XYZ file of C-alpha atoms in Angstrom:
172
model
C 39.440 -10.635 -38.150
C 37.491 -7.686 -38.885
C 38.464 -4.392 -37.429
C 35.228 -2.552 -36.507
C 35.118 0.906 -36.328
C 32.986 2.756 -33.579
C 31.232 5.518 -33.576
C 30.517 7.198 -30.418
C 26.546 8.208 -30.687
C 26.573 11.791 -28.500
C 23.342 13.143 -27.829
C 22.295 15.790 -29.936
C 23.033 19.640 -28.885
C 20.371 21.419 -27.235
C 19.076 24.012 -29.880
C 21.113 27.526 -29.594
C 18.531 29.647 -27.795
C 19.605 33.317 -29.138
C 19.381 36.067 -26.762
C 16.944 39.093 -28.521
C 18.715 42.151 -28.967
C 17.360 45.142 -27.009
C 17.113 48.608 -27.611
C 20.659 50.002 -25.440
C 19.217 52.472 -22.763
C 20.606 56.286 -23.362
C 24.030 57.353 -23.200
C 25.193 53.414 -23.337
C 28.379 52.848 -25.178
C 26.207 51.317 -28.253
C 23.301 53.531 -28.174
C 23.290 56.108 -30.914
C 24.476 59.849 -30.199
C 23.967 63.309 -31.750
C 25.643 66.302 -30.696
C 24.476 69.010 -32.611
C 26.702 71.480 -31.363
C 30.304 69.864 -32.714
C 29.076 69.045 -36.346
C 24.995 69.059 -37.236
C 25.904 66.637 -40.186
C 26.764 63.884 -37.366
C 22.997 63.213 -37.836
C 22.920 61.417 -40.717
C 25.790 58.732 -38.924
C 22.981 59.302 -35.632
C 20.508 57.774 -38.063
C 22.536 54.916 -39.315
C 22.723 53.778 -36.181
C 19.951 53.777 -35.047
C 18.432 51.991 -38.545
C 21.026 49.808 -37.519
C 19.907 48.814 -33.893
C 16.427 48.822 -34.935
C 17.365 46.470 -37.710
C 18.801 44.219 -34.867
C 16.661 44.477 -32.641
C 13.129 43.725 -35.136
C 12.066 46.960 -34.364
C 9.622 47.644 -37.862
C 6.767 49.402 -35.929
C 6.883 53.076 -37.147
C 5.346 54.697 -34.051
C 8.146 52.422 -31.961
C 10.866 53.967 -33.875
C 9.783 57.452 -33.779
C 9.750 57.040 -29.714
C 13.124 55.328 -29.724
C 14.812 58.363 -31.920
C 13.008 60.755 -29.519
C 14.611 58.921 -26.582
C 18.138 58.950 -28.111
C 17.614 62.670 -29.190
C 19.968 64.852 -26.897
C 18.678 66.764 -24.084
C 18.299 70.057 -25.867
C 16.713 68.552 -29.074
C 13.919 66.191 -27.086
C 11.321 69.352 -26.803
C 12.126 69.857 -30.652
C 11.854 66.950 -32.216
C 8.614 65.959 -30.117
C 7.207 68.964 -31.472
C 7.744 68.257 -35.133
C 3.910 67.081 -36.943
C 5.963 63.967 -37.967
C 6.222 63.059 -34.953
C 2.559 63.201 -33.158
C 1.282 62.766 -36.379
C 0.417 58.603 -36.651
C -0.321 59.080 -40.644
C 3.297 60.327 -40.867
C 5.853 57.660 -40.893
C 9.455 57.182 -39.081
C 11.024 58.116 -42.607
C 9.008 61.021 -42.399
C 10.135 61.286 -39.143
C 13.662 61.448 -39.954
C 13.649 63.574 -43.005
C 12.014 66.059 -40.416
C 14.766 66.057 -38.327
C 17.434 66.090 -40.877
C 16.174 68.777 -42.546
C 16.707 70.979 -39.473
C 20.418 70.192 -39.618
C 22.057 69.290 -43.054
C 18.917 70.517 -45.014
C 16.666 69.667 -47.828
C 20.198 68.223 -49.887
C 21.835 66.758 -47.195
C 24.733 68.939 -47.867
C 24.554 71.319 -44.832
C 23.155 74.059 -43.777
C 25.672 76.515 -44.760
C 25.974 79.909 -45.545
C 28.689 82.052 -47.344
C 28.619 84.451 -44.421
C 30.126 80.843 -42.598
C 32.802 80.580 -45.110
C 33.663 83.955 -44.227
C 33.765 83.520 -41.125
C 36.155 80.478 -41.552
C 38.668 82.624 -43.740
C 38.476 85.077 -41.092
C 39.174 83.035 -38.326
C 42.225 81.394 -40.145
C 43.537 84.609 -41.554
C 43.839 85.802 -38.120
C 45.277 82.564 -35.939
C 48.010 81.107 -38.862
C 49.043 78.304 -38.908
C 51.832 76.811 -36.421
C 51.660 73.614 -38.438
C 51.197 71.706 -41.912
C 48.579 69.788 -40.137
C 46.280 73.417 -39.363
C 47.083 74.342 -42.677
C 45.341 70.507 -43.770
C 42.908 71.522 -41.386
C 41.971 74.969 -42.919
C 42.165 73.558 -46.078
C 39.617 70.257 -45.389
C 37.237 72.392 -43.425
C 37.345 75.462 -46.420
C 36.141 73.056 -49.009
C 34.018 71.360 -46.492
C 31.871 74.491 -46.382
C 32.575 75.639 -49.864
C 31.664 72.126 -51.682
C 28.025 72.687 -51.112
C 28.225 76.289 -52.039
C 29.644 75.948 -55.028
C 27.084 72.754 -55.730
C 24.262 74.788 -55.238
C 25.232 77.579 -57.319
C 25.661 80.141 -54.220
C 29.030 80.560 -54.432
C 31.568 80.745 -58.475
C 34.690 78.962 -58.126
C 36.410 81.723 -58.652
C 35.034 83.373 -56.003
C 35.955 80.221 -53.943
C 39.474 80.392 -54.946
C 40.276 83.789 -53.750
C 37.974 83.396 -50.604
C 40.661 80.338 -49.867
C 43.812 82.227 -50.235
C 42.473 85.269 -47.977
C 42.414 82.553 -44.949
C 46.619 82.009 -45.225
C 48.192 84.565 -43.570
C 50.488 86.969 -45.091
């Protein structure tokens, strides 16, 4: 006898319908944020995700994305960034756009906007609170070279000068 095998015919599955990703309204837990007061250079990680989102969401329209970064922007930076030309300007594109806005916080480099007066400041600051702990000393030390990095890069500040500024910020 012949053993006959069977195979059960199932109806095809219905196509997977994907959902289209939309743009997350403000202040959701996956839409971008910027806060320009706890560290300026956040807005570079602002941008990549909102590339990101856009990315998911088939967002290529340059006027769109302009709109969407103003939306996202926080509260005190709306009235700014809807004032840059970049942004009224429909010749000027969302990359424009964005270098616009990044300019105003990490400048022209990308490195930051800061100044040696600001490392000063720092060295002060430290110089007069100590440190309780290893970790404040690690967190003198990160935040020292941090600000000094891009000084140094740019010619603004010698490494020597860097070297002393960093031992005038541990207390005595």
């Amino acid at each position: 006898t012949a053993v006959r095998y069977l195979v059960s015919q199932q109806p095809p599955a219905p196509p997977i319908m994907s959902v289209p990703f939309e743009m997350p309204t403000r202040g959701a837990a996956d839409a971008p944020t910027f806060n320009p007061k706890e560290d300026p250079r956040d807005i570079v990680s602002f941008f990549e995700d909102l590339d990101y989102i856009f990315k998911r969401a088939k967002i290529t329209d340059s006027e769109l994305k302009k709109e969407h970064t103003a939306r996202y922007a926080p509260t005190s930076e709306k009235r700014i960034w809807r004032g840059l030309a970049a942004f009224s300007d429909p010749a000027k594109t969302y990359d424009d756009f964005k270098q616009a806005i990044q300019r105003e916080y990490v400048g022209a480099d990308g490195l930051g906007n800061f100044s040696r007066h600001d490392l000063e400041l720092h060295v002060a600051e430290a110089a007069r609170d100590g440190f309780r702990t290893a970790n404040d000393f690690c967190i003198y030390s990160r935040r020292f070279r941090d600000i000094a990095g891009p000084l140094v890069t740019a010619q603004l500040l010698l490494e020597t000068e860097r070297d002393h500024l960093f031992f005038n910020g541990i207390p005595h």
